[in-house]
mmCIF file of C-alpha atoms in Angstrom:
data_model
loop_
_atom_site.group_PDB
_atom_site.id
_atom_site.type_symbol
_atom_site.label_atom_id
_atom_site.label_comp_id
_atom_site.label_asym_id
_atom_site.label_seq_id
_atom_site.Cartn_x
_atom_site.Cartn_y
_atom_site.Cartn_z
ATOM 1 C CA MET A 27 -8.317 -18.934 -19.294
ATOM 2 C CA GLU A 28 -11.640 -17.141 -19.482
ATOM 3 C CA PRO A 29 -11.667 -13.364 -20.180
ATOM 4 C CA ALA A 30 -13.180 -12.417 -16.796
ATOM 5 C CA LYS A 31 -10.422 -14.347 -15.002
ATOM 6 C CA ASP A 32 -7.759 -12.641 -17.145
ATOM 7 C CA TYR A 33 -9.222 -9.237 -16.325
ATOM 8 C CA ASN A 34 -9.447 -10.037 -12.597
ATOM 9 C CA LEU A 35 -5.820 -11.154 -12.644
ATOM 10 C CA MET A 36 -4.659 -7.952 -14.389
ATOM 11 C CA VAL A 37 -6.594 -5.753 -11.946
ATOM 12 C CA GLY A 38 -5.242 -7.754 -9.014
ATOM 13 C CA LEU A 39 -1.674 -7.445 -10.223
ATOM 14 C CA ARG A 40 -2.075 -3.681 -10.621
ATOM 15 C CA ILE A 41 -3.489 -3.367 -7.109
ATOM 16 C CA ARG A 42 -0.574 -5.384 -5.770
ATOM 17 C CA GLU A 43 1.853 -3.142 -7.645
ATOM 18 C CA VAL A 44 0.240 -0.049 -6.106
ATOM 19 C CA ARG A 45 0.405 -1.582 -2.631
ATOM 20 C CA GLU A 46 4.034 -2.606 -3.013
ATOM 21 C CA SER A 47 5.048 0.769 -4.447
ATOM 22 C CA LEU A 48 3.658 2.338 -1.264
ATOM 23 C CA GLY A 49 5.721 -0.105 0.782
ATOM 24 C CA LEU A 50 2.677 -1.548 2.533
ATOM 25 C CA THR A 51 1.932 -5.099 3.610
ATOM 26 C CA ARG A 52 -1.407 -6.617 2.723
ATOM 27 C CA GLU A 53 -2.496 -6.114 6.290
ATOM 28 C CA GLN A 54 -1.540 -2.414 6.288
ATOM 29 C CA PHE A 55 -3.109 -1.784 2.882
ATOM 30 C CA SER A 56 -6.327 -3.606 3.742
ATOM 31 C CA ILE A 57 -6.710 -1.531 6.907
ATOM 32 C CA ARG A 58 -6.023 1.656 4.970
ATOM 33 C CA CYS A 59 -8.608 0.704 2.322
ATOM 34 C CA ASP A 60 -11.174 -0.693 4.784
ATOM 35 C CA ILE A 61 -11.305 -4.132 3.174
ATOM 36 C CA SER A 62 -10.420 -7.505 4.640
ATOM 37 C CA GLU A 63 -6.930 -8.850 4.187
ATOM 38 C CA SER A 64 -8.261 -12.183 2.923
ATOM 39 C CA PHE A 65 -10.345 -10.391 0.269
ATOM 40 C CA LEU A 66 -7.324 -8.299 -0.769
ATOM 41 C CA THR A 67 -5.283 -11.479 -1.114
ATOM 42 C CA ALA A 68 -7.973 -13.058 -3.319
ATOM 43 C CA VAL A 69 -8.202 -9.895 -5.456
ATOM 44 C CA GLU A 70 -4.432 -9.667 -5.913
ATOM 45 C CA ARG A 71 -4.387 -13.301 -7.041
ATOM 46 C CA GLY A 72 -7.219 -12.688 -9.507
ATOM 47 C CA ASP A 73 -9.554 -15.044 -7.677
ATOM 48 C CA LYS A 74 -12.127 -12.324 -6.903
ATOM 49 C CA SER A 75 -13.363 -9.291 -8.787
ATOM 50 C CA ILE A 76 -13.947 -5.897 -7.219
ATOM 51 C CA THR A 77 -17.049 -3.744 -7.145
ATOM 52 C CA SER A 78 -17.099 -0.031 -7.806
ATOM 53 C CA LYS A 79 -17.355 0.489 -4.035
ATOM 54 C CA THR A 80 -14.193 -1.541 -3.444
ATOM 55 C CA LEU A 81 -12.436 0.300 -6.271
ATOM 56 C CA PHE A 82 -13.380 3.564 -4.581
ATOM 57 C CA LYS A 83 -12.007 2.330 -1.243
ATOM 58 C CA ILE A 84 -8.736 1.215 -2.815
ATOM 59 C CA CYS A 85 -8.256 4.425 -4.788
ATOM 60 C CA THR A 86 -9.101 6.539 -1.762
ATOM 61 C CA GLY A 87 -6.835 4.500 0.500
ATOM 62 C CA ALA A 88 -3.938 4.687 -1.950
ATOM 63 C CA ASN A 89 -4.740 8.276 -2.977
ATOM 64 C CA ILE A 90 -4.709 7.388 -6.684
ATOM 65 C CA THR A 91 -7.098 7.646 -9.600
ATOM 66 C CA PRO A 92 -8.711 4.432 -10.928
ATOM 67 C CA ASN A 93 -7.164 4.778 -14.418
ATOM 68 C CA TYR A 94 -4.203 2.557 -13.708
ATOM 69 C CA ILE A 95 -6.153 -0.147 -11.873
ATOM 70 C CA ILE A 96 -8.950 -0.418 -14.437
ATOM 71 C CA LEU A 97 -7.288 0.478 -17.723
ATOM 72 C CA GLY A 98 -3.619 -0.120 -17.040
ATOM 73 C CA SER A 99 -2.975 3.499 -18.007
ATOM 74 C CA GLU A 100 0.106 4.753 -16.245
ATOM 75 C CA LYS A 101 -0.601 8.359 -17.128
ATOM 76 C CA GLY A 102 -0.660 10.158 -13.803
ATOM 77 C CA TYR A 103 -0.029 6.967 -11.812
ATOM 78 C CA GLU A 104 3.583 7.779 -10.994
ATOM 79 C CA MET A 105 2.602 11.265 -9.846
ATOM 80 C CA ASP A 106 -0.132 9.834 -7.625
ATOM 81 C CA ILE A 107 2.394 7.536 -5.949
ATOM 82 C CA ILE A 108 4.983 10.305 -5.534
ATOM 83 C CA LEU A 109 2.394 12.585 -3.944
ATOM 84 C CA GLU A 110 1.190 9.830 -1.626
ATOM 85 C CA LEU A 111 4.750 9.081 -0.501
ATOM 86 C CA PHE A 112 5.483 12.796 -0.048
ATOM 87 C CA ASN A 113 2.294 13.384 1.943
ATOM 88 C CA GLY A 114 3.175 10.429 4.157
ATOM 89 C CA LEU A 115 6.388 12.112 5.257
ATOM 90 C CA ASP A 116 6.611 14.047 8.477
ATOM 91 C CA GLN A 117 6.339 17.732 7.516
ATOM 92 C CA LYS A 118 9.831 18.463 8.821
ATOM 93 C CA TYR A 119 11.281 16.088 6.180
ATOM 94 C CA GLN A 120 9.249 17.349 3.222
ATOM 95 C CA PRO A 121 11.654 20.228 2.349
ATOM 96 C CA LEU A 122 14.524 17.727 2.243
ATOM 97 C CA ALA A 123 12.507 15.457 -0.043
ATOM 98 C CA VAL A 124 11.906 18.394 -2.390
ATOM 99 C CA LYS A 125 15.651 19.166 -2.440
ATOM 100 C CA LEU A 126 16.507 15.526 -3.146
ATOM 101 C CA LEU A 127 13.985 15.247 -5.962
ATOM 102 C CA SER A 128 15.100 18.583 -7.436
ATOM 103 C CA ALA A 129 18.752 17.485 -7.389
ATOM 104 C CA TYR A 130 17.795 14.184 -9.042
ATOM 105 C CA VAL A 131 15.816 15.902 -11.803
ATOM 106 C CA GLU A 132 18.670 18.360 -12.400
ATOM 107 C CA ALA A 133 21.206 15.512 -12.628
ATOM 108 C CA VAL A 134 19.047 13.514 -15.033
ATOM 109 C CA ASN A 135 18.473 16.533 -17.266
ATOM 110 C CA MET A 136 22.158 17.518 -17.487
ATOM 111 C CA PRO A 137 23.543 17.496 -21.009
ATOM 112 C CA LYS A 138 25.763 14.516 -21.682
#
């Protein structure tokens, strides 16, 4: 496989992972990112490459930085996803989400 195809496939898989972690269908994600669903499908499969403009649209739509998509760096990626999920909650449920996450962190950090 040629290097450009390998890179397109890796970027596409990362975009798919972001979309799935947000619990969005291709249709929902493409609307959110202002790109066509057929183009998103081709990108996720590694058949098409993305421009900087498309990268901007995807990162803006998913509320993430481009580090993970371009470099595969997960530093900050998890936090981006958590914040996006939290911000997507109705405000009346956000305090409960904070309590749940706090209880989880406390349980994980308990001495064994």
